[in-house]
Amino acid sequence: MSQDNRNRQGVLAEVPAQTTVDLPSKLVTEIGRLFNMGYRLVPLGKGADGRRPSTMFRGQKRVPRDIVLRRMQELGSHNYAVELVGLVVVDVDTDTPEAHAYVERRFGLSPFVVKSPKGAHYWYRLQGVAKPAVAAGNKIRFDSVAIDVKSGKNELIAGPHACRLDGGEYLPMSGSLPPMDRLPVFVDKEPPKAIVLPQTSVRAPVGTRNALITKKAAEFCGFLDTQEELFEELRTFRNAELDQPETFPDEEIRQIVRWAWRKRIEGKLAFKGRSSVKVSYDLAAELAQIKNDGPNAMMLYIKVQHEHGASRRWFSIDPAAMATAKIFSFGRDAIAKAAKCLVEHGVLERREVPILHESGARCFKYEYRLTGKGEGFNSYIIPRNQERAFVVIEGGGS
């Protein structure tokens, strides 16, 4: 371990939290050099191992150099990472001749290689915007070879001359990291072969196709929003699962779609728990703040949207009948309050329907209709974080 690292561990043991420490001049120079060349740098130092980011981009393309250095000083960290936008790093975790030979044979030599605590990092330039896909999860594993291929936004790799809290260093093996446009283009010389499935899959034979696709239409109705979506799903199913799909025309599928959707609107389809109900975050957050009535209102909302979301027609809510049927764990009064809560939050529209009894007495009942508020995903979850050092980018190089 270098003298800088030994000194650093002593400083970290003696300096209390929130006190700044000096960074090695070589590290400061390297960070400034990389920043000036356009690299996206992220200070590390959070977490038990000191390898999590200690700041966020906050809408900026890059974290300013001074903030990178200041956050590292505040945390007593000598660790930072490079975000791999426009870059590819082949991270070799097994420092064996076989692993290095595999990288050079498959991806070619790189003029810039960093020695990592486990192995080495080979640096390349990404051509285009699509991330490379060299294996499942971009993890190559066989025999004594363990390699990760990293690239893209939010993907981090430890920077040159970085040093971890445990003393592990990332030292250049061949010169300095050049400007991005001088790195070699990443090329996979052995792209994964296409998987050819054996022709052993059993398709639904002619004579059983109509019954099967009708059954699937009833199932799919529970978690699709429109007839057109249902039509497209059934077309895909036909092409993949039916024998001689070219002889099962689109018009026959449309007839099945119209039948299934009508049954859904009439409430005559049992989805057996597979139907989906859309609830926006904003509505869920509003109802969660209302003691007792809020959670009850959410359960009532899920029930009525499940049964009436497709038709958009007026319907009745009978608290007494629902309580007798034990649809919910709460009783009649709680159901009535839940309905009122949904009306107050604009989720349900309510109207009075007059009723004339045989005795001549007049009264009214309530009918309801879903307004559409809070159903889709037009309301997005926007994190509101109080801590300045909120971390959005997980990881931190290996």
Coordinates of N, CA and C in Angstrom, one line a residue, residues 78-301:
H78 N -11.2 9.1 -1.0 CA -10.3 9.2 -2.1 C -10.9 8.4 -3.3
N79 N -12.2 8.1 -3.2 CA -12.9 7.3 -4.2 C -13.8 8.1 -5.1
Y80 N -13.8 7.9 -6.4 CA -14.7 8.5 -7.3 C -15.0 7.6 -8.5
A81 N -16.0 7.9 -9.3 CA -16.3 7.0 -10.4 C -16.5 7.8 -11.7
V82 N -16.5 7.1 -12.8 CA -16.8 7.7 -14.1 C -18.1 7.1 -14.6
E83 N -19.1 8.0 -15.0 CA -20.3 7.5 -15.5 C -20.1 7.1 -17.0
L84 N -20.5 5.9 -17.4 CA -20.1 5.4 -18.7 C -21.1 5.8 -19.8
V85 N -21.3 7.1 -20.0 CA -22.1 7.6 -21.1 C -21.1 7.7 -22.3
G86 N -21.5 6.9 -23.4 CA -20.6 6.9 -24.5 C -19.4 6.0 -24.4
L87 N -19.3 5.3 -23.3 CA -18.1 4.4 -23.0 C -18.5 3.0 -22.8
V88 N -17.6 2.1 -22.9 CA -17.7 0.7 -22.5 C -16.5 0.3 -21.7
V89 N -16.7 -0.3 -20.6 CA -15.6 -0.8 -19.8 C -15.8 -2.3 -19.6
V90 N -14.8 -3.1 -20.0 CA -14.8 -4.5 -19.7 C -14.1 -4.8 -18.4
D91 N -14.9 -5.2 -17.4 CA -14.4 -5.3 -16.0 C -14.1 -6.8 -15.8
V92 N -12.8 -7.1 -15.7 CA -12.3 -8.4 -15.5 C -12.2 -8.7 -14.0
D93 N -13.0 -9.6 -13.5 CA -12.9 -9.8 -12.0 C -12.0 -11.0 -11.7
T94 N -11.5 -11.7 -12.7 CA -10.6 -12.8 -12.4 C -9.3 -12.5 -13.1
D95 N -8.3 -12.2 -12.3 CA -7.0 -11.8 -12.8 C -6.2 -13.0 -13.2
T96 N -6.6 -13.7 -14.3 CA -5.9 -14.9 -14.8 C -5.5 -14.6 -16.3
P97 N -4.5 -15.3 -16.7 CA -4.1 -15.2 -18.1 C -5.3 -15.6 -19.1
E98 N -6.1 -16.6 -18.7 CA -7.2 -17.0 -19.5 C -8.2 -15.8 -19.7
A99 N -8.5 -15.1 -18.6 CA -9.5 -14.0 -18.7 C -9.0 -12.9 -19.6
H100 N -7.7 -12.5 -19.4 CA -7.2 -11.4 -20.2 C -7.1 -11.8 -21.7
A101 N -6.7 -13.0 -22.0 CA -6.6 -13.5 -23.3 C -8.0 -13.5 -24.0
Y102 N -9.0 -13.9 -23.2 CA -10.4 -13.9 -23.7 C -10.8 -12.5 -24.1
V103 N -10.5 -11.5 -23.3 CA -10.9 -10.1 -23.6 C -10.2 -9.6 -24.8
E104 N -8.9 -9.8 -25.0 CA -8.2 -9.4 -26.1 C -8.7 -10.1 -27.4
R105 N -9.0 -11.4 -27.3 CA -9.5 -12.1 -28.5 C -10.9 -11.7 -28.9
R106 N -11.7 -11.5 -27.9 CA -13.1 -11.2 -28.3 C -13.4 -9.7 -28.5
F107 N -12.7 -8.8 -27.7 CA -13.0 -7.4 -27.8 C -11.9 -6.5 -28.4
G108 N -10.7 -7.1 -28.5 CA -9.6 -6.4 -29.0 C -8.8 -5.7 -27.9
L109 N -7.6 -5.3 -28.2 CA -6.8 -4.6 -27.2 C -7.3 -3.1 -27.0
S110 N -7.1 -2.7 -25.8 CA -7.4 -1.3 -25.5 C -6.1 -0.6 -25.1
P111 N -5.8 0.6 -25.5 CA -4.5 1.3 -25.1 C -4.6 1.7 -23.6
F112 N -5.7 1.7 -23.0 CA -5.8 2.1 -21.6 C -6.5 1.0 -20.8
V113 N -5.7 0.5 -19.8 CA -6.1 -0.5 -18.9 C -5.8 -0.1 -17.5
V114 N -6.8 -0.3 -16.6 CA -6.6 0.1 -15.2 C -6.5 -1.2 -14.4
K115 N -5.5 -1.3 -13.5 CA -5.4 -2.5 -12.6 C -6.4 -2.2 -11.4
S116 N -7.3 -3.2 -11.2 CA -8.3 -3.1 -10.1 C -7.9 -4.0 -9.0
P117 N -8.5 -3.9 -7.9 CA -8.2 -4.8 -6.8 C -8.4 -6.3 -7.1
K118 N -9.4 -6.6 -8.0 CA -9.7 -8.0 -8.4 C -9.0 -8.4 -9.7
G119 N -8.9 -7.4 -10.7 CA -8.4 -7.8 -12.0 C -8.0 -6.6 -12.8
A120 N -8.8 -6.2 -13.8 CA -8.5 -5.1 -14.6 C -9.7 -4.5 -15.3
H121 N -9.6 -3.2 -15.7 CA -10.7 -2.6 -16.5 C -10.1 -2.2 -17.8
Y122 N -10.7 -2.7 -18.9 CA -10.4 -2.3 -20.3 C -11.3 -1.3 -20.8
W123 N -10.8 -0.1 -21.2 CA -11.7 1.0 -21.6 C -11.8 1.1 -23.1
Y124 N -13.1 1.3 -23.6 CA -13.4 1.5 -25.0 C -14.4 2.6 -25.2
R125 N -14.6 3.0 -26.4 CA -15.6 4.0 -26.8 C -16.8 3.3 -27.4
L126 N -18.0 3.7 -27.0 CA -19.3 3.1 -27.5 C -19.7 3.8 -28.8
Q127 N -19.9 3.0 -29.9 CA -20.4 3.6 -31.1 C -21.9 3.5 -31.2
G128 N -22.6 4.6 -31.4 CA -24.0 4.6 -31.4 C -24.5 4.8 -29.9
V129 N -25.8 4.5 -29.7 CA -26.4 4.7 -28.4 C -26.8 3.4 -27.7
A130 N -26.9 2.3 -28.5 CA -27.4 1.0 -27.9 C -26.3 0.4 -27.1
K131 N -26.6 0.0 -25.9 CA -25.7 -0.7 -25.0 C -25.3 -2.0 -25.6
P132 N -24.1 -2.5 -25.4 CA -23.7 -3.8 -25.9 C -24.4 -4.9 -25.2
A133 N -24.7 -6.0 -25.9 CA -25.3 -7.1 -25.3 C -24.5 -8.3 -25.6
V134 N -23.6 -8.7 -24.7 CA -22.6 -9.7 -25.0 C -23.0 -11.1 -24.3
A135 N -23.9 -11.0 -23.3 CA -24.4 -12.2 -22.6 C -25.5 -11.8 -21.8
A136 N -26.1 -12.8 -21.1 CA -27.2 -12.5 -20.2 C -26.8 -11.5 -19.1
G137 N -27.4 -10.4 -19.0 CA -27.0 -9.4 -18.0 C -25.6 -8.8 -18.2
N138 N -25.1 -9.0 -19.4 CA -23.7 -8.6 -19.8 C -22.7 -9.1 -18.8
K139 N -23.0 -10.4 -18.3 CA -22.0 -11.0 -17.4 C -21.5 -12.3 -18.1
I140 N -20.2 -12.4 -18.3 CA -19.7 -13.6 -18.9 C -19.1 -14.5 -17.8
R141 N -19.5 -15.7 -17.8 CA -19.1 -16.6 -16.7 C -18.8 -18.0 -17.3
F142 N -17.6 -18.4 -17.2 CA -17.3 -19.8 -17.6 C -15.9 -20.2 -17.0
D143 N -15.7 -21.4 -16.6 CA -14.5 -21.9 -16.0 C -13.9 -20.8 -15.1
S144 N -12.7 -20.4 -15.3 CA -12.0 -19.4 -14.4 C -12.2 -18.0 -14.9
V145 N -13.2 -17.7 -15.7 CA -13.4 -16.4 -16.3 C -14.6 -15.8 -15.7
A146 N -14.5 -14.6 -15.2 CA -15.7 -13.8 -14.7 C -15.5 -12.3 -15.2
I147 N -16.3 -11.9 -16.1 CA -16.2 -10.6 -16.8 C -17.5 -9.9 -16.8
D148 N -17.6 -8.6 -16.5 CA -18.8 -7.8 -16.6 C -18.5 -6.7 -17.7
V149 N -19.5 -6.5 -18.6 CA -19.3 -5.5 -19.6 C -20.3 -4.4 -19.2
K150 N -19.7 -3.2 -18.9 CA -20.5 -2.1 -18.3 C -20.6 -0.9 -19.3
S151 N -21.7 -0.3 -19.4 CA -21.9 0.8 -20.4 C -23.2 1.6 -20.1
G152 N -23.2 2.9 -20.4 CA -24.5 3.6 -20.3 C -24.7 4.5 -19.2
K153 N -25.7 5.3 -19.2 CA -26.1 6.2 -18.2 C -26.4 5.5 -16.9
N154 N -26.0 6.0 -15.8 CA -26.2 5.4 -14.4 C -25.3 4.2 -14.2
E155 N -24.4 3.8 -15.2 CA -23.5 2.7 -15.0 C -22.2 3.4 -14.6
L156 N -21.6 3.0 -13.5 CA -20.4 3.6 -12.9 C -19.2 2.7 -12.9
I157 N -18.0 3.2 -13.1 CA -16.8 2.4 -12.9 C -15.8 3.3 -12.2
A158 N -15.0 2.7 -11.3 CA -14.1 3.4 -10.5 C -13.1 4.2 -11.4
G159 N -12.8 5.4 -11.1 CA -11.9 6.2 -11.9 C -10.4 5.9 -11.7
P160 N -9.5 6.3 -12.6 CA -8.1 6.1 -12.4 C -7.6 6.8 -11.2
H161 N -6.7 6.1 -10.5 CA -6.1 6.6 -9.2 C -7.1 6.7 -8.1
A162 N -8.3 6.2 -8.2 CA -9.2 6.1 -7.1 C -8.7 5.1 -6.1
C163 N -9.1 5.3 -4.8 CA -8.7 4.4 -3.8 C -9.9 4.2 -2.8
R164 N -10.2 2.9 -2.6 CA -11.4 2.6 -1.8 C -11.1 2.7 -0.3
L165 N -12.1 2.6 0.5 CA -12.0 2.7 1.9 C -11.1 1.6 2.5
D166 N -11.2 0.4 1.8 CA -10.4 -0.8 2.3 C -9.0 -0.8 1.8
G167 N -8.6 0.3 1.1 CA -7.3 0.4 0.5 C -7.1 -0.1 -0.9
G168 N -8.1 -0.7 -1.5 CA -8.0 -1.2 -2.8 C -7.9 0.0 -3.8
E169 N -6.9 -0.1 -4.7 CA -6.6 1.0 -5.6 C -6.9 0.7 -7.1
Y170 N -7.1 1.7 -7.9 CA -7.3 1.6 -9.3 C -6.2 2.3 -10.0
L171 N -5.2 1.6 -10.5 CA -4.0 2.3 -11.0 C -3.8 2.0 -12.5
P172 N -3.6 3.0 -13.3 CA -3.4 2.8 -14.7 C -2.2 1.9 -15.0
M173 N -2.4 1.0 -15.9 CA -1.3 0.1 -16.3 C -0.6 0.6 -17.5
S174 N -1.2 1.5 -18.3 CA -0.6 1.9 -19.6 C -1.0 3.4 -19.8
G175 N -0.2 4.3 -19.3 CA -0.4 5.7 -19.6 C -1.6 6.2 -18.9
S176 N -2.1 7.3 -19.5 CA -3.3 8.0 -18.9 C -4.5 7.8 -19.8
L177 N -5.7 7.9 -19.2 CA -6.9 7.8 -19.9 C -7.0 8.9 -20.9
P178 N -7.1 8.6 -22.2 CA -7.1 9.7 -23.2 C -8.5 10.3 -23.4
P179 N -8.7 11.3 -24.2 CA -10.0 11.8 -24.5 C -10.9 10.6 -25.1
M180 N -12.2 10.7 -24.9 CA -13.0 9.6 -25.3 C -12.9 9.3 -26.8
D181 N -12.7 10.3 -27.6 CA -12.7 10.0 -29.1 C -11.4 9.3 -29.5
R182 N -10.5 9.2 -28.6 CA -9.2 8.5 -28.9 C -9.2 7.1 -28.4
L183 N -10.3 6.7 -27.7 CA -10.4 5.3 -27.3 C -10.8 4.4 -28.5
P184 N -10.5 3.2 -28.5 CA -10.9 2.3 -29.6 C -12.4 2.0 -29.5
V185 N -13.1 1.9 -30.6 CA -14.5 1.5 -30.6 C -14.7 0.1 -30.1
F186 N -15.7 0.0 -29.2 CA -16.0 -1.4 -28.7 C -16.6 -2.2 -29.8
V187 N -16.0 -3.4 -30.1 CA -16.5 -4.3 -31.1 C -16.5 -5.7 -30.5
D188 N -17.6 -6.4 -30.6 CA -17.8 -7.7 -30.1 C -17.5 -8.7 -31.3
K189 N -16.4 -9.3 -31.3 CA -16.0 -10.2 -32.4 C -16.7 -11.5 -32.4
E190 N -17.3 -11.8 -31.3 CA -18.1 -13.1 -31.1 C -19.5 -12.8 -30.6
P191 N -20.3 -12.1 -31.3 CA -21.7 -11.8 -30.8 C -22.4 -13.1 -30.5
P192 N -23.3 -13.1 -29.5 CA -24.0 -14.3 -29.1 C -24.8 -14.8 -30.3
K193 N -24.8 -16.1 -30.4 CA -25.5 -16.7 -31.5 C -27.0 -16.7 -31.2
A194 N -27.8 -16.6 -32.2 CA -29.3 -16.6 -32.1 C -29.7 -18.0 -31.6
I195 N -30.6 -18.0 -30.6 CA -31.1 -19.3 -30.1 C -32.2 -19.8 -31.0
V196 N -32.0 -21.0 -31.5 CA -33.0 -21.6 -32.4 C -33.7 -22.6 -31.6
L197 N -35.0 -22.4 -31.4 CA -35.8 -23.3 -30.6 C -36.2 -24.5 -31.5
P198 N -36.1 -25.7 -30.9 CA -36.4 -26.9 -31.7 C -37.9 -26.9 -32.0
Q199 N -38.2 -27.4 -33.1 CA -39.6 -27.5 -33.6 C -40.4 -28.6 -32.9
T200 N -40.5 -28.4 -31.5 CA -41.2 -29.4 -30.8 C -42.4 -28.8 -30.0
S201 N -42.6 -27.5 -30.2 CA -43.7 -26.9 -29.5 C -45.0 -27.3 -30.1
V202 N -46.0 -27.5 -29.3 CA -47.3 -28.0 -29.7 C -48.2 -26.8 -29.9
R203 N -48.7 -26.6 -31.1 CA -49.7 -25.6 -31.3 C -51.1 -26.1 -31.2
A204 N -52.1 -25.2 -31.0 CA -53.5 -25.7 -30.9 C -53.9 -26.1 -32.3
P205 N -54.3 -27.3 -32.5 CA -54.7 -27.8 -33.8 C -56.0 -27.2 -34.3
V206 N -56.2 -27.3 -35.6 CA -57.5 -26.8 -36.2 C -58.6 -27.7 -35.5
G207 N -59.7 -27.0 -35.2 CA -60.8 -27.6 -34.5 C -60.9 -27.2 -33.0
T208 N -59.7 -26.8 -32.5 CA -59.7 -26.4 -31.1 C -59.4 -24.9 -30.9
R209 N -59.1 -24.3 -32.0 CA -58.5 -22.9 -32.0 C -59.5 -21.9 -31.5
N210 N -60.8 -22.0 -32.0 CA -61.8 -21.0 -31.6 C -62.0 -21.0 -30.1
A211 N -62.2 -22.2 -29.5 CA -62.5 -22.4 -28.1 C -61.3 -21.8 -27.3
L212 N -60.1 -22.1 -27.7 CA -58.9 -21.6 -27.0 C -58.8 -20.1 -27.0
I213 N -58.9 -19.5 -28.2 CA -58.8 -18.1 -28.3 C -59.9 -17.3 -27.6
T214 N -61.1 -17.9 -27.5 CA -62.2 -17.4 -26.8 C -61.9 -17.4 -25.3
K215 N -61.3 -18.5 -24.8 CA -61.0 -18.6 -23.4 C -59.9 -17.5 -23.1
K216 N -58.9 -17.3 -24.0 CA -57.9 -16.3 -23.7 C -58.5 -14.9 -23.8
A217 N -59.4 -14.7 -24.6 CA -60.1 -13.3 -24.6 C -60.7 -13.0 -23.3
A218 N -61.4 -14.0 -22.7 CA -62.0 -13.8 -21.4 C -60.9 -13.5 -20.3
E219 N -59.7 -14.2 -20.4 CA -58.7 -14.0 -19.4 C -58.0 -12.6 -19.6
F220 N -57.7 -12.3 -20.9 CA -57.0 -11.0 -21.1 C -57.8 -9.8 -20.8
C221 N -59.2 -9.9 -20.9 CA -60.0 -8.8 -20.6 C -59.8 -8.2 -19.2
G222 N -59.3 -9.0 -18.3 CA -59.2 -8.5 -16.9 C -58.1 -7.6 -16.7
F223 N -57.1 -7.5 -17.6 CA -56.0 -6.6 -17.4 C -55.6 -5.7 -18.6
L224 N -56.6 -5.6 -19.5 CA -56.4 -4.7 -20.6 C -57.4 -3.5 -20.6
D225 N -57.1 -2.4 -21.2 CA -57.9 -1.2 -21.1 C -58.9 -1.0 -22.2
T226 N -58.5 -1.5 -23.4 CA -59.4 -1.2 -24.6 C -59.6 -2.4 -25.4
Q227 N -60.6 -2.4 -26.3 CA -60.8 -3.5 -27.2 C -59.6 -3.6 -28.2
E228 N -59.0 -2.5 -28.6 CA -57.9 -2.6 -29.5 C -56.7 -3.3 -28.9
E229 N -56.5 -3.1 -27.6 CA -55.4 -3.8 -26.9 C -55.7 -5.3 -26.9
L230 N -56.9 -5.6 -26.6 CA -57.3 -7.0 -26.6 C -57.2 -7.7 -27.9
F231 N -57.5 -6.9 -29.0 CA -57.4 -7.5 -30.4 C -55.9 -7.7 -30.7
E232 N -55.0 -6.8 -30.3 CA -53.6 -7.0 -30.6 C -53.0 -8.2 -29.8
E233 N -53.4 -8.3 -28.6 CA -52.9 -9.4 -27.8 C -53.4 -10.8 -28.4
L234 N -54.6 -10.8 -28.8 CA -55.1 -12.1 -29.4 C -54.5 -12.4 -30.7
R235 N -54.2 -11.3 -31.5 CA -53.5 -11.6 -32.8 C -52.1 -12.2 -32.5
T236 N -51.4 -11.6 -31.5 CA -50.1 -12.2 -31.1 C -50.2 -13.6 -30.7
F237 N -51.2 -13.9 -29.8 CA -51.4 -15.2 -29.3 C -51.7 -16.2 -30.5
R238 N -52.6 -15.7 -31.4 CA -52.9 -16.6 -32.6 C -51.6 -16.9 -33.4
N239 N -50.8 -16.0 -33.6 CA -49.6 -16.2 -34.4 C -48.6 -17.2 -33.8
A240 N -48.6 -17.1 -32.4 CA -47.6 -17.9 -31.7 C -48.1 -19.3 -31.3
E241 N -49.4 -19.4 -31.0 CA -49.9 -20.6 -30.4 C -50.9 -21.4 -31.2
L242 N -51.4 -20.9 -32.3 CA -52.4 -21.6 -33.1 C -51.7 -22.3 -34.3
D243 N -52.2 -23.5 -34.6 CA -51.7 -24.1 -35.8 C -52.4 -23.5 -37.0
Q244 N -51.6 -23.3 -38.1 CA -52.1 -22.7 -39.3 C -52.8 -21.3 -39.0
P245 N -52.0 -20.4 -38.4 CA -52.6 -19.1 -38.0 C -53.1 -18.3 -39.2
E246 N -52.6 -18.5 -40.4 CA -53.0 -17.8 -41.5 C -54.4 -18.1 -41.9
T247 N -55.0 -19.2 -41.4 CA -56.4 -19.6 -41.8 C -57.3 -19.1 -40.7
F248 N -56.8 -18.4 -39.7 CA -57.7 -17.8 -38.6 C -57.7 -16.3 -38.8
P249 N -58.7 -15.8 -39.5 CA -58.6 -14.4 -40.0 C -58.8 -13.4 -38.8
D250 N -58.3 -12.1 -39.1 CA -58.5 -11.1 -38.1 C -59.9 -10.8 -37.7
E251 N -60.8 -10.9 -38.7 CA -62.2 -10.6 -38.5 C -62.8 -11.5 -37.5
E252 N -62.4 -12.8 -37.5 CA -62.9 -13.7 -36.5 C -62.4 -13.4 -35.1
I253 N -61.2 -12.9 -35.0 CA -60.7 -12.4 -33.7 C -61.5 -11.2 -33.3
R254 N -61.8 -10.3 -34.2 CA -62.6 -9.1 -33.8 C -64.0 -9.5 -33.3
Q255 N -64.6 -10.5 -33.8 CA -65.9 -10.9 -33.3 C -65.8 -11.4 -31.9
I256 N -64.7 -12.2 -31.6 CA -64.5 -12.7 -30.3 C -64.2 -11.5 -29.3
V257 N -63.4 -10.5 -29.8 CA -63.2 -9.4 -29.0 C -64.4 -8.6 -28.6
R258 N -65.3 -8.4 -29.6 CA -66.6 -7.7 -29.3 C -67.4 -8.5 -28.3
W259 N -67.4 -9.8 -28.4 CA -68.2 -10.6 -27.5 C -67.6 -10.5 -26.1
A260 N -66.3 -10.7 -26.0 CA -65.7 -10.7 -24.6 C -65.8 -9.3 -24.0
W261 N -65.7 -8.2 -24.7 CA -65.8 -6.9 -24.1 C -67.2 -6.6 -23.7
R262 N -68.2 -7.1 -24.4 CA -69.6 -6.9 -24.0 C -69.9 -7.7 -22.7
K263 N -69.3 -8.9 -22.6 CA -69.5 -9.7 -21.3 C -68.8 -9.0 -20.2
R264 N -67.7 -8.3 -20.5 CA -67.0 -7.6 -19.4 C -67.8 -6.5 -18.9
I265 N -68.3 -5.7 -19.8 CA -69.2 -4.5 -19.4 C -70.4 -5.0 -18.6
E266 N -71.0 -6.1 -19.0 CA -72.1 -6.7 -18.3 C -71.8 -7.3 -17.0
G267 N -70.5 -7.4 -16.7 CA -70.0 -8.0 -15.4 C -70.2 -9.5 -15.4
K268 N -70.1 -10.2 -16.6 CA -70.4 -11.6 -16.6 C -69.1 -12.4 -16.8
L269 N -67.9 -11.7 -16.7 CA -66.7 -12.4 -16.8 C -66.0 -12.5 -15.4
A270 N -65.6 -13.7 -15.0 CA -64.9 -13.9 -13.7 C -63.4 -14.0 -14.0
F271 N -62.6 -13.0 -13.6 CA -61.2 -12.9 -13.9 C -60.3 -13.7 -13.0
K272 N -60.9 -14.2 -11.9 CA -60.1 -15.1 -11.0 C -58.9 -14.4 -10.5
G273 N -59.0 -13.1 -10.1 CA -57.9 -12.4 -9.5 C -56.8 -11.9 -10.5
R274 N -57.1 -12.1 -11.8 CA -56.0 -11.7 -12.8 C -56.2 -10.3 -13.3
S275 N -57.4 -9.7 -13.0 CA -57.7 -8.3 -13.5 C -56.8 -7.3 -12.8
S276 N -56.5 -6.2 -13.5 CA -55.6 -5.2 -12.9 C -56.4 -3.9 -12.7
V277 N -56.1 -3.2 -11.7 CA -56.7 -1.9 -11.4 C -55.6 -0.9 -11.3
K278 N -55.8 0.2 -12.1 CA -54.8 1.3 -12.1 C -55.1 2.3 -11.0
V279 N -54.1 2.6 -10.2 CA -54.2 3.6 -9.2 C -53.0 4.5 -9.2
S280 N -53.3 5.8 -9.4 CA -52.2 6.8 -9.4 C -51.5 6.9 -8.1
Y281 N -50.3 7.3 -8.0 CA -49.6 7.5 -6.8 C -50.2 8.7 -6.0
D282 N -50.6 9.7 -6.7 CA -51.2 10.9 -6.0 C -52.5 10.5 -5.3
L283 N -53.3 9.7 -5.9 CA -54.6 9.3 -5.2 C -54.3 8.5 -4.0
A284 N -53.4 7.5 -4.2 CA -53.0 6.6 -3.1 C -52.5 7.4 -1.9
A285 N -51.6 8.4 -2.2 CA -51.0 9.2 -1.2 C -52.1 10.0 -0.4
E286 N -53.0 10.6 -1.2 CA -54.1 11.4 -0.6 C -54.9 10.5 0.4
L287 N -55.3 9.4 -0.1 CA -56.2 8.5 0.7 C -55.5 7.9 1.9
A288 N -54.2 7.7 1.8 CA -53.4 7.1 2.9 C -53.3 8.1 4.1
Q289 N -53.5 9.4 3.8 CA -53.4 10.4 4.9 C -54.7 10.5 5.7
I290 N -55.8 9.8 5.2 CA -57.1 9.9 5.9 C -57.3 8.7 6.8
K291 N -57.3 8.9 8.1 CA -57.4 7.8 9.0 C -58.8 7.1 8.8
N292 N -58.7 5.8 8.8 CA -59.8 4.8 8.7 C -60.5 5.0 7.3
D293 N -61.1 6.1 7.0 CA -61.9 6.3 5.8 C -61.0 6.2 4.6
G294 N -59.8 6.6 4.6 CA -58.9 6.6 3.5 C -58.7 5.2 3.0
P295 N -58.1 4.3 3.8 CA -57.9 2.9 3.3 C -59.2 2.2 2.9
N296 N -60.3 2.5 3.6 CA -61.5 1.9 3.2 C -62.0 2.4 1.8
A297 N -61.7 3.7 1.6 CA -62.1 4.3 0.3 C -61.3 3.7 -0.8
M298 N -60.0 3.4 -0.5 CA -59.2 2.8 -1.5 C -59.7 1.4 -1.9
M299 N -60.1 0.6 -0.9 CA -60.6 -0.7 -1.2 C -61.9 -0.7 -2.0
L300 N -62.8 0.3 -1.6 CA -64.0 0.5 -2.4 C -63.7 0.9 -3.8
Y301 N -62.8 1.8 -4.0 CA -62.4 2.2 -5.3 C -61.9 1.1 -6.2

